[in-house]
Amino acid sequence: MPTPSMEDYLERIYSLIEDKGYARVSDIAEALEVHPSSVTKMVQKLDKSQYLVYEKYRGLVLTPKGKKIGKRLVYRHELLESFMKMIGVNDEFIYNDVEGIEHHLSWDAIDRIGDLVQYFDETPERLTELREVQKKNEEGGDQQS
């Protein structure tokens, strides 16, 4: 299994390749706000772990293993962002909140969050009911001593 740092790189590399068709060291460094030398070290590590194939000055290509994990990591991130929006987390906090929790949740927890998102998506009235509970709680209607 990749480390949380490896996951961040795989997620970003997968997204860059999906968006642009390629991922250069400079693109990855810019996206992750790290130095290119840090990217090179991690890319070499990911190559050694068979998540991608890296050739200096030629670029990198995700292996089937890297693509599969990259796709799952992007799905996890997008699901958690959807969940945060759904439950009413302020947009300005969503990205950092997702970054803060995504590596600490099991795939079982991710699947259960997916179930919950589906539960709310299938019947919008449920989301309306959640908003009513949130409004009541914000007004202090259900405070505990």
N, CA, C and O atoms as a DFTB+ gen file, in Angstrom:
580 C
 N C O
     1  1       0.837      -1.197       0.000
     2  2       0.000       0.000       0.000
     3  2       0.875       1.251       0.000
     4  3       1.907       1.307       0.669
     5  1       0.440       2.249      -0.763
     6  2       1.211       3.496      -0.788
     7  2       1.047       4.280       0.520
     8  3       0.032       4.165       1.207
     9  1       2.054       5.066       0.842
    10  2       1.986       5.940       2.012
    11  2       1.053       7.116       1.682
    12  3       0.735       7.330       0.512
    13  1       0.610       7.881       2.689
    14  2      -0.222       9.052       2.400
    15  2       0.442      10.026       1.403
    16  3      -0.232      10.588       0.540
    17  1       1.725      10.211       1.528
    18  2       2.433      11.104       0.605
    19  2       2.417      10.527      -0.810
    20  3       2.196      11.258      -1.776
    21  1       2.646       9.237      -0.932
    22  2       2.589       8.584      -2.242
    23  2       1.183       8.717      -2.832
    24  3       1.022       8.934      -4.033
    25  1       0.176       8.587      -1.978
    26  2      -1.209       8.726      -2.430
    27  2      -1.454      10.120      -2.996
    28  3      -2.087      10.261      -4.042
    29  1      -0.954      11.155      -2.310
    30  2      -1.127      12.529      -2.803
    31  2      -0.543      12.674      -4.201
    32  3      -1.163      13.271      -5.081
    33  1       0.648      12.128      -4.402
    34  2       1.293      12.210      -5.710
    35  2       0.513      11.416      -6.759
    36  3       0.271      11.912      -7.859
    37  1       0.123      10.195      -6.427
    38  2      -0.618       9.377      -7.392
    39  2      -1.939      10.026      -7.776
    40  3      -2.327      10.020      -8.944
    41  1      -2.623      10.583      -6.792
    42  2      -3.895      11.263      -7.058
    43  2      -3.687      12.432      -8.021
    44  3      -4.438      12.597      -8.982
    45  1      -2.662      13.236      -7.754
    46  2      -2.408      14.414      -8.579
    47  2      -1.915      14.016      -9.963
    48  3      -2.337      14.603     -10.959
    49  1      -1.030      13.029     -10.041
    50  2      -0.526      12.564     -11.342
    51  2      -1.679      12.027     -12.183
    52  3      -1.792      12.345     -13.367
    53  1      -2.532      11.217     -11.571
    54  2      -3.680      10.665     -12.290
    55  2      -4.562      11.795     -12.831
    56  3      -4.980      11.762     -13.988
    57  1      -4.841      12.790     -11.990
    58  2      -5.685      13.918     -12.406
    59  2      -5.047      14.712     -13.541
    60  3      -5.722      15.081     -14.502
    61  1      -3.753      14.973     -13.430
    62  2      -3.058      15.710     -14.488
    63  2      -3.128      14.963     -15.818
    64  3      -3.387      15.562     -16.862
    65  1      -2.896      13.660     -15.772
    66  2      -2.933      12.858     -16.994
    67  2      -4.344      12.844     -17.583
    68  3      -4.515      12.922     -18.799
    69  1      -5.345      12.745     -16.720
    70  2      -6.734      12.771     -17.195
    71  2      -7.069      14.116     -17.838
    72  3      -7.742      14.170     -18.868
    73  1      -6.590      15.208     -17.218
    74  2      -6.909      16.555     -17.702
    75  2      -6.091      16.970     -18.918
    76  3      -6.631      17.527     -19.873
    77  1      -4.780      16.697     -18.883
    78  2      -3.879      17.209     -19.912
    79  2      -3.323      16.143     -20.849
    80  3      -2.790      16.462     -21.911
    81  1      -3.446      14.893     -20.460
    82  2      -2.882      13.813     -21.266
    83  2      -1.470      13.437     -20.862
    84  3      -0.914      12.461     -21.366
    85  1      -0.886      14.211     -19.952
    86  2       0.475      13.941     -19.481
    87  2       0.672      14.623     -18.130
    88  3      -0.133      15.458     -17.718
    89  1       1.748      14.256     -17.454
    90  2       2.119      14.891     -16.184
    91  2       3.629      15.034     -16.154
    92  3       4.354      14.041     -16.104
    93  1       4.101      16.271     -16.186
    94  2       5.534      16.525     -16.092
    95  2       5.893      16.823     -14.642
    96  3       5.034      17.194     -13.843
    97  1       7.158      16.660     -14.316
    98  2       7.637      16.954     -12.964
    99  2       7.249      18.373     -12.570
   100  3       6.794      18.608     -11.451
   101  1       7.428      19.313     -13.483
   102  2       7.105      20.713     -13.176
   103  2       5.608      20.907     -12.899
   104  3       5.236      21.694     -12.028
   105  1       4.750      20.192     -13.635
   106  2       3.303      20.279     -13.412
   107  2       2.926      19.727     -12.036
   108  3       2.112      20.306     -11.317
   109  1       3.532      18.608     -11.694
   110  2       3.255      17.970     -10.403
   111  2       3.721      18.868      -9.268
   112  3       3.014      19.045      -8.276
   113  1       4.923      19.437      -9.418
   114  2       5.478      20.327      -8.397
   115  2       4.562      21.528      -8.183
   116  3       4.287      21.913      -7.047
   117  1       4.097      22.112      -9.274
   118  2       3.204      23.268      -9.180
   119  2       1.887      22.885      -8.510
   120  3       1.402      23.600      -7.634
   121  1       1.314      21.763      -8.920
   122  2       0.021      21.325      -8.375
   123  2       0.098      21.009      -6.885
   124  3      -0.839      21.292      -6.138
   125  1       1.206      20.427      -6.457
   126  2       1.352      20.040      -5.049
   127  2       2.085      21.090      -4.212
   128  3       2.242      20.941      -3.000
   129  1       2.528      22.151      -4.885
   130  2       3.251      23.241      -4.213
   131  2       4.492      22.721      -3.477
   132  3       4.710      23.001      -2.299
   133  1       5.296      21.950      -4.228
   134  2       6.567      21.418      -3.714
   135  2       7.658      21.693      -4.740
   136  3       7.372      22.076      -5.874
   137  1       8.899      21.498      -4.338
   138  2      10.028      21.699      -5.247
   139  2      10.124      20.547      -6.248
   140  3       9.820      19.403      -5.912
   141  1      10.544      20.848      -7.471
   142  2      10.715      19.786      -8.475
   143  2      11.626      18.647      -7.999
   144  3      11.402      17.492      -8.359
   145  1      12.643      18.958      -7.199
   146  2      13.534      17.897      -6.716
   147  2      12.777      16.914      -5.818
   148  3      13.068      15.718      -5.822
   149  1      11.808      17.417      -5.051
   150  2      10.974      16.541      -4.214
   151  2      10.123      15.634      -5.085
   152  3       9.938      14.455      -4.780
   153  1       9.607      16.194      -6.173
   154  2       8.787      15.403      -7.099
   155  2       9.631      14.304      -7.723
   156  3       9.194      13.156      -7.810
   157  1      10.830      14.645      -8.153
   158  2      11.711      13.655      -8.773
   159  2      11.984      12.501      -7.824
   160  3      11.944      11.340      -8.230
   161  1      12.260      12.810      -6.564
   162  2      12.509      11.746      -5.573
   163  2      11.290      10.848      -5.406
   164  3      11.409       9.624      -5.369
   165  1      10.116      11.470      -5.305
   166  2       8.906      10.666      -5.116
   167  2       8.576       9.872      -6.371
   168  3       8.157       8.718      -6.276
   169  1       8.753      10.459      -7.528
   170  2       8.482       9.747      -8.778
   171  2       9.394       8.528      -8.896
   172  3       8.963       7.472      -9.359
   173  1      10.643       8.670      -8.481
   174  2      11.566       7.526      -8.488
   175  2      11.084       6.439      -7.523
   176  3      11.172       5.247      -7.818
   177  1      10.578       6.867      -6.377
   178  2      10.039       5.923      -5.395
   179  2       8.797       5.207      -5.952
   180  3       8.637       3.999      -5.777
   181  1       7.933       5.964      -6.618
   182  2       6.726       5.379      -7.219
   183  2       7.091       4.436      -8.362
   184  3       6.416       3.430      -8.579
   185  1       8.149       4.758      -9.086
   186  2       8.640       3.886     -10.144
   187  2       9.130       2.569      -9.527
   188  3       8.801       1.483     -10.005
   189  1       9.909       2.688      -8.473
   190  2      10.441       1.491      -7.801
   191  2       9.321       0.606      -7.254
   192  3       9.448      -0.618      -7.219
   193  1       8.215       1.240      -6.824
   194  2       7.067       0.490      -6.291
   195  2       6.096       0.060      -7.387
   196  3       5.032      -0.491      -7.101
   197  1       6.465       0.313      -8.635
   198  2       5.714      -0.119      -9.821
   199  2       4.341       0.544      -9.976
   200  3       3.409      -0.056     -10.512
   201  1       4.231       1.794      -9.498
   202  2       3.007       2.569      -9.721
   203  2       3.107       3.363     -11.027
   204  3       2.095       3.745     -11.613
   205  1       4.342       3.601     -11.468
   206  2       4.556       4.321     -12.721
   207  2       5.916       3.946     -13.286
   208  3       6.742       3.329     -12.613
   209  1       6.129       4.334     -14.542
   210  2       7.421       4.153     -15.196
   211  2       7.944       5.554     -15.472
   212  3       7.283       6.362     -16.125
   213  1       9.145       5.831     -14.963
   214  2       9.735       7.159     -15.095
   215  2      11.052       7.065     -15.836
   216  3      11.935       6.283     -15.484
   217  1      11.163       7.885     -16.873
   218  2      12.428       7.996     -17.598
   219  2      12.842       9.453     -17.558
   220  3      12.126      10.333     -18.037
   221  1      14.008       9.697     -16.978
   222  2      14.509      11.056     -16.854
   223  2      14.476      11.758     -18.213
   224  3      14.916      11.205     -19.221
   225  1      13.951      12.979     -18.221
   226  2      13.829      13.835     -19.401
   227  2      12.783      13.352     -20.410
   228  3      12.553      14.013     -21.423
   229  1      12.159      12.226     -20.149
   230  2      11.152      11.720     -21.092
   231  2       9.762      11.727     -20.486
   232  3       8.772      11.661     -21.215
   233  1       9.669      11.803     -19.192
   234  2       8.356      11.836     -18.565
   235  2       8.013      10.551     -17.846
   236  3       8.866       9.701     -17.592
   237  1       6.738      10.438     -17.529
   238  2       6.289       9.278     -16.769
   239  2       4.955       8.782     -17.294
   240  3       4.180       9.524     -17.896
   241  1       4.717       7.510     -17.046
   242  2       3.473       6.858     -17.436
   243  2       3.030       6.001     -16.261
   244  3       3.826       5.251     -15.696
   245  1       1.759       6.113     -15.896
   246  2       1.238       5.262     -14.826
   247  2       1.132       3.821     -15.327
   248  3       0.748       3.575     -16.470
   249  1       1.473       2.890     -14.467
   250  2       1.266       1.475     -14.764
   251  2      -0.215       1.163     -14.539
   252  3      -0.924       1.999     -13.979
   253  1      -0.702       0.001     -14.952
   254  2      -2.094      -0.356     -14.640
   255  2      -2.376      -0.269     -13.124
   256  3      -3.443       0.182     -12.707
   257  1      -1.412      -0.702     -12.323
   258  2      -1.538      -0.623     -10.861
   259  2      -1.654       0.845     -10.423
   260  3      -2.485       1.171      -9.576
   261  1      -0.840       1.716     -10.986
   262  2      -0.871       3.138     -10.653
   263  2      -2.159       3.801     -11.096
   264  3      -2.709       4.637     -10.378
   265  1      -2.651       3.433     -12.284
   266  2      -3.918       3.980     -12.786
   267  2      -5.076       3.578     -11.883
   268  3      -5.934       4.395     -11.549
   269  1      -5.088       2.312     -11.495
   270  2      -6.184       1.814     -10.654
   271  2      -6.217       2.557      -9.324
   272  3      -7.274       3.009      -8.885
   273  1      -5.073       2.678      -8.694
   274  2      -5.016       3.360      -7.400
   275  2      -5.282       4.855      -7.574
   276  3      -6.004       5.453      -6.776
   277  1      -4.705       5.460      -8.613
   278  2      -4.949       6.881      -8.869
   279  2      -6.429       7.180      -9.039
   280  3      -6.946       8.154      -8.491
   281  1      -7.100       6.337      -9.799
   282  2      -8.541       6.514     -10.031
   283  2      -9.316       6.403      -8.716
   284  3     -10.219       7.198      -8.458
   285  1      -8.966       5.427      -7.895
   286  2      -9.639       5.266      -6.591
   287  2      -9.390       6.458      -5.684
   288  3     -10.290       6.888      -4.962
   289  1      -8.173       6.998      -5.713
   290  2      -7.838       8.137      -4.861
   291  2      -8.590       9.390      -5.294
   292  3      -9.052      10.161      -4.453
   293  1      -8.712       9.593      -6.598
   294  2      -9.482      10.734      -7.100
   295  2     -10.951      10.559      -6.714
   296  3     -11.602      11.516      -6.293
   297  1     -11.473       9.341      -6.856
   298  2     -12.855       9.063      -6.455
   299  2     -13.042       9.371      -4.968
   300  3     -14.018      10.017      -4.586
   301  1     -12.120       8.915      -4.140
   302  2     -12.214       9.150      -2.693
   303  2     -12.271      10.642      -2.404
   304  3     -13.112      11.103      -1.632
   305  1     -11.372      11.391      -3.030
   306  2     -11.316      12.839      -2.799
   307  2     -12.628      13.508      -3.234
   308  3     -13.194      14.315      -2.495
   309  1     -13.100      13.168      -4.425
   310  2     -14.332      13.774      -4.934
   311  2     -15.541      13.385      -4.090
   312  3     -16.423      14.208      -3.845
   313  1     -15.579      12.137      -3.648
   314  2     -16.677      11.687      -2.792
   315  2     -16.691      12.466      -1.481
   316  3     -17.744      12.918      -1.032
   317  1     -15.525      12.621      -0.875
   318  2     -15.456      13.352       0.396
   319  2     -15.828      14.815       0.214
   320  3     -16.476      15.400       1.083
   321  1     -15.427      15.417      -0.906
   322  2     -15.837      16.800      -1.174
   323  2     -17.353      16.885      -1.328
   324  3     -17.976      17.804      -0.797
   325  1     -17.951      15.940      -2.046
   326  2     -19.408      15.916      -2.220
   327  2     -20.113      15.757      -0.874
   328  3     -21.106      16.426      -0.587
   329  1     -19.579      14.865      -0.069
   330  2     -20.157      14.625       1.250
   331  2     -20.100      15.890       2.110
   332  3     -21.077      16.253       2.764
   333  1     -18.949      16.550       2.097
   334  2     -18.785      17.778       2.889
   335  2     -19.778      18.853       2.440
   336  3     -20.393      19.528       3.266
   337  1     -19.925      19.003       1.117
   338  2     -20.894      19.974       0.600
   339  2     -22.306      19.589       1.031
   340  3     -23.093      20.426       1.472
   341  1     -22.601      18.307       0.892
   342  2     -23.921      17.804       1.198
   343  2     -24.325      18.067       2.644
   344  3     -25.470      18.422       2.922
   345  1     -23.377      17.890       3.561
   346  2     -23.721      18.072       4.974
   347  2     -23.588      19.527       5.418
   348  3     -23.775      19.843       6.593
   349  1     -23.262      20.412       4.472
   350  2     -23.292      21.833       4.759
   351  2     -21.997      22.454       5.238
   352  3     -22.013      23.546       5.806
   353  1     -20.869      21.780       5.021
   354  2     -19.581      22.373       5.403
   355  2     -19.324      23.576       4.495
   356  3     -19.543      23.508       3.285
   357  1     -18.868      24.658       5.078
   358  2     -18.574      25.889       4.346
   359  2     -17.543      25.597       3.259
   360  3     -16.530      24.945       3.511
   361  1     -17.813      26.089       2.040
   362  2     -16.921      25.840       0.890
   363  2     -15.459      26.187       1.173
   364  3     -14.562      25.509       0.674
   365  1     -15.209      27.218       1.957
   366  2     -13.821      27.635       2.197
   367  2     -13.041      26.620       3.027
   368  3     -11.811      26.670       3.064
   369  1     -13.739      25.700       3.694
   370  2     -13.069      24.703       4.532
   371  2     -12.966      23.326       3.883
   372  3     -12.183      22.488       4.329
   373  1     -13.741      23.089       2.847
   374  2     -13.874      21.735       2.292
   375  2     -12.540      21.134       1.855
   376  3     -12.218      20.015       2.255
   377  1     -11.767      21.840       1.052
   378  2     -10.528      21.257       0.525
   379  2      -9.589      20.840       1.655
   380  3      -9.094      19.713       1.667
   381  1      -9.345      21.742       2.600
   382  2      -8.426      21.417       3.700
   383  2      -8.983      20.317       4.593
   384  3      -8.233      19.479       5.093
   385  1     -10.299      20.318       4.794
   386  2     -10.900      19.247       5.601
   387  2     -10.717      17.891       4.930
   388  3     -10.360      16.910       5.581
   389  1     -10.963      17.846       3.626
   390  2     -10.797      16.579       2.887
   391  2      -9.340      16.137       2.933
   392  3      -9.048      14.969       3.188
   393  1      -8.427      17.070       2.686
   394  2      -7.001      16.732       2.738
   395  2      -6.616      16.218       4.134
   396  3      -5.754      15.351       4.268
   397  1      -7.257      16.755       5.149
   398  2      -6.930      16.368       6.517
   399  2      -7.434      14.999       6.926
   400  3      -6.865      14.368       7.816
   401  1      -8.512      14.525       6.276
   402  2      -9.084      13.243       6.713
   403  2      -8.923      12.095       5.728
   404  3      -9.006      10.932       6.122
   405  1      -8.692      12.402       4.447
   406  2      -8.779      11.339       3.447
   407  2      -7.812      10.177       3.666
   408  3      -8.125       9.042       3.307
   409  1      -6.658      10.441       4.240
   410  2      -5.678       9.370       4.438
   411  2      -5.943       8.568       5.709
   412  3      -5.301       7.544       5.945
   413  1      -6.873       9.025       6.512
   414  2      -7.117       8.389       7.803
   415  2      -8.374       7.544       7.816
   416  3      -8.706       6.939       8.836
   417  1      -9.071       7.496       6.702
   418  2     -10.297       6.712       6.621
   419  2     -10.034       5.390       5.900
   420  3      -9.310       5.339       4.906
   421  1     -10.630       4.337       6.418
   422  2     -10.523       3.034       5.745
   423  2     -11.387       3.059       4.489
   424  3     -12.266       3.908       4.346
   425  1     -11.130       2.127       3.589
   426  2     -11.979       2.044       2.398
   427  2     -13.394       1.625       2.782
   428  3     -14.344       1.947       2.069
   429  1     -13.548       0.919       3.889
   430  2     -14.887       0.587       4.380
   431  2     -15.632       1.868       4.761
   432  3     -16.804       2.030       4.423
   433  1     -14.949       2.779       5.468
   434  2     -15.571       4.058       5.834
   435  2     -15.922       4.853       4.577
   436  3     -16.988       5.465       4.508
   437  1     -15.037       4.846       3.590
   438  2     -15.303       5.549       2.327
   439  2     -16.549       4.964       1.667
   440  3     -17.398       5.709       1.178
   441  1     -16.663       3.642       1.650
   442  2     -17.840       2.997       1.066
   443  2     -19.113       3.393       1.808
   444  3     -20.149       3.610       1.178
   445  1     -19.053       3.492       3.136
   446  2     -20.240       3.876       3.919
   447  2     -20.616       5.332       3.660
   448  3     -21.798       5.671       3.609
   449  1     -19.607       6.197       3.496
   450  2     -19.883       7.594       3.146
   451  2     -20.527       7.644       1.766
   452  3     -21.444       8.430       1.527
   453  1     -20.041       6.798       0.860
   454  2     -20.662       6.699      -0.467
   455  2     -22.118       6.290      -0.370
   456  3     -22.962       6.813      -1.098
   457  1     -22.419       5.356       0.525
   458  2     -23.809       4.936       0.747
   459  2     -24.661       6.117       1.229
   460  3     -25.795       6.305       0.788
   461  1     -24.092       6.900       2.137
   462  2     -24.817       8.042       2.694
   463  2     -25.069       9.107       1.626
   464  3     -26.161       9.671       1.558
   465  1     -24.064       9.385       0.794
   466  2     -24.240      10.345      -0.293
   467  2     -25.340       9.844      -1.236
   468  3     -26.197      10.614      -1.667
   469  1     -25.303       8.561      -1.546
   470  2     -26.334       7.983      -2.415
   471  2     -27.710       8.099      -1.762
   472  3     -28.690       8.420      -2.435
   473  1     -27.789       7.841      -0.454
   474  2     -29.039       7.929       0.304
   475  2     -29.654       9.321       0.171
   476  3     -30.856       9.451      -0.060
   477  1     -28.843      10.345       0.313
   478  2     -29.340      11.720       0.186
   479  2     -29.648      12.081      -1.266
   480  3     -30.623      12.785      -1.528
   481  1     -28.834      11.610      -2.212
   482  2     -29.059      11.909      -3.630
   483  2     -30.357      11.296      -4.141
   484  3     -31.060      11.905      -4.947
   485  1     -30.675      10.093      -3.673
   486  2     -31.850       9.387      -4.176
   487  2     -33.156      10.033      -3.748
   488  3     -34.155       9.945      -4.462
   489  1     -33.159      10.680      -2.591
   490  2     -34.373      11.316      -2.086
   491  2     -34.020      12.693      -1.527
   492  3     -33.658      12.812      -0.357
   493  1     -34.124      13.732      -2.356
   494  2     -33.727      15.086      -1.940
   495  2     -34.444      15.587      -0.677
   496  3     -33.918      16.447       0.030
   497  1     -35.632      15.056      -0.392
   498  2     -36.355      15.476       0.815
   499  2     -35.532      15.183       2.070
   500  3     -35.630      15.894       3.071
   501  1     -34.722      14.131       2.002
   502  2     -33.871      13.785       3.152
   503  2     -32.873      14.903       3.436
   504  3     -32.580      15.216       4.590
   505  1     -32.364      15.492       2.375
   506  2     -31.422      16.597       2.524
   507  2     -32.132      17.823       3.096
   508  3     -31.563      18.550       3.911
   509  1     -33.361      18.048       2.672
   510  2     -34.162      19.145       3.214
   511  2     -34.364      18.941       4.711
   512  3     -34.262      19.890       5.490
   513  1     -34.651      17.706       5.113
   514  2     -34.825      17.401       6.537
   515  2     -33.532      17.651       7.311
   516  3     -33.566      18.169       8.427
   517  1     -32.395      17.284       6.722
   518  2     -31.103      17.535       7.365
   519  2     -30.900      19.033       7.552
   520  3     -30.464      19.468       8.618
   521  1     -31.207      19.821       6.539
   522  2     -31.063      21.280       6.642
   523  2     -31.940      21.839       7.763
   524  3     -31.541      22.764       8.471
   525  1     -33.128      21.275       7.915
   526  2     -34.035      21.732       8.985
   527  2     -33.443      21.420      10.356
   528  3     -33.516      22.247      11.266
   529  1     -32.863      20.245      10.508
   530  2     -32.219      19.879      11.778
   531  2     -31.039      20.812      12.041
   532  3     -30.859      21.286      13.163
   533  1     -30.243      21.074      11.019
   534  2     -29.084      21.962      11.177
   535  2     -29.524      23.369      11.572
   536  3     -28.919      23.994      12.442
   537  1     -30.574      23.858      10.930
   538  2     -31.072      25.203      11.241
   539  2     -31.566      25.249      12.680
   540  3     -31.285      26.202      13.407
   541  1     -32.295      24.229      13.087
   542  2     -32.812      24.158      14.461
   543  2     -31.649      24.148      15.461
   544  3     -31.696      24.835      16.481
   545  1     -30.615      23.372      15.164
   546  2     -29.458      23.286      16.057
   547  2     -28.694      24.606      16.123
   548  3     -28.207      24.996      17.184
   549  1     -28.592      25.292      14.982
   550  2     -27.903      26.592      14.957
   551  2     -28.663      27.643      15.741
   552  3     -28.068      28.562      16.304
   553  1     -29.976      27.503      15.777
   554  2     -30.806      28.444      16.527
   555  2     -30.831      28.110      18.014
   556  3     -31.414      28.845      18.812
   557  1     -30.202      27.008      18.380
   558  2     -30.142      26.623      19.785
   559  2     -31.363      25.853      20.257
   560  3     -31.610      25.741      21.457
   561  1     -32.113      25.333      19.323
   562  2     -33.338      24.619      19.677
   563  2     -33.105      23.228      20.233
   564  3     -34.028      22.620      20.775
   565  1     -31.887      22.710      20.112
   566  2     -31.641      21.348      20.586
   567  2     -30.314      21.286      21.335
   568  3     -29.502      20.388      21.116
   569  1     -30.110      22.255      22.218
   570  2     -28.852      22.272      22.969
   571  2     -28.946      21.366      24.174
   572  3     -30.000      21.224      24.793
   573  1     -27.821      20.757      24.491
   574  2     -27.762      19.903      25.672
   575  2     -26.925      20.585      26.733
   576  3     -25.987      21.317      26.419
   577  1     -27.263      20.344      27.993
   578  2     -26.519      20.988      29.084
   579  2     -25.221      20.280      29.354
   580  3     -24.469      20.687      30.240
